[in-house]
Amino acid sequence: MANRVVGALRTAWWWTGSLMGDHDYSRYVDHLRRCHPGAAVPSEREYWRARYADADANPGARCC
């Protein structure tokens, strides 16, 4: 029973993280390495800064 509760909590934690964008940087890095092997990989800080700068430059592109 305890294993099921722990498994459910881990699943909920992972799902919440996905919803909030916690896995976006790692997916981006995987994409760069797979599709653009010669491209420089930005740091996580640079990635988030560029992502939010784009959203601020074009506010109509985001949902809220």
Coordinates of C-alpha atoms in Angstrom, one line a residue, residues 36-60:
H36 CA 21.9 20.4 -34.4
P37 CA 25.0 18.6 -33.1
G38 CA 27.3 21.5 -33.8
A39 CA 25.2 24.1 -32.1
A40 CA 26.3 25.6 -28.8
V41 CA 24.1 24.6 -25.9
P42 CA 23.0 27.5 -23.7
S43 CA 23.1 27.4 -20.0
E44 CA 19.8 26.8 -18.3
R45 CA 19.8 30.4 -17.2
E46 CA 20.4 31.7 -20.7
Y47 CA 17.6 29.4 -22.0
W48 CA 15.0 30.8 -19.6
R49 CA 16.1 34.3 -20.1
A50 CA 15.8 34.0 -23.9
R51 CA 12.4 32.2 -23.5
Y52 CA 10.9 35.0 -21.4
A53 CA 12.5 37.8 -23.5
D54 CA 10.7 36.3 -26.6
A55 CA 7.4 36.2 -24.7
D56 CA 7.8 39.8 -23.5
A57 CA 8.6 40.9 -27.1
N58 CA 5.5 39.3 -28.5
P59 CA 2.8 39.1 -25.7
G60 CA 0.2 37.8 -28.2

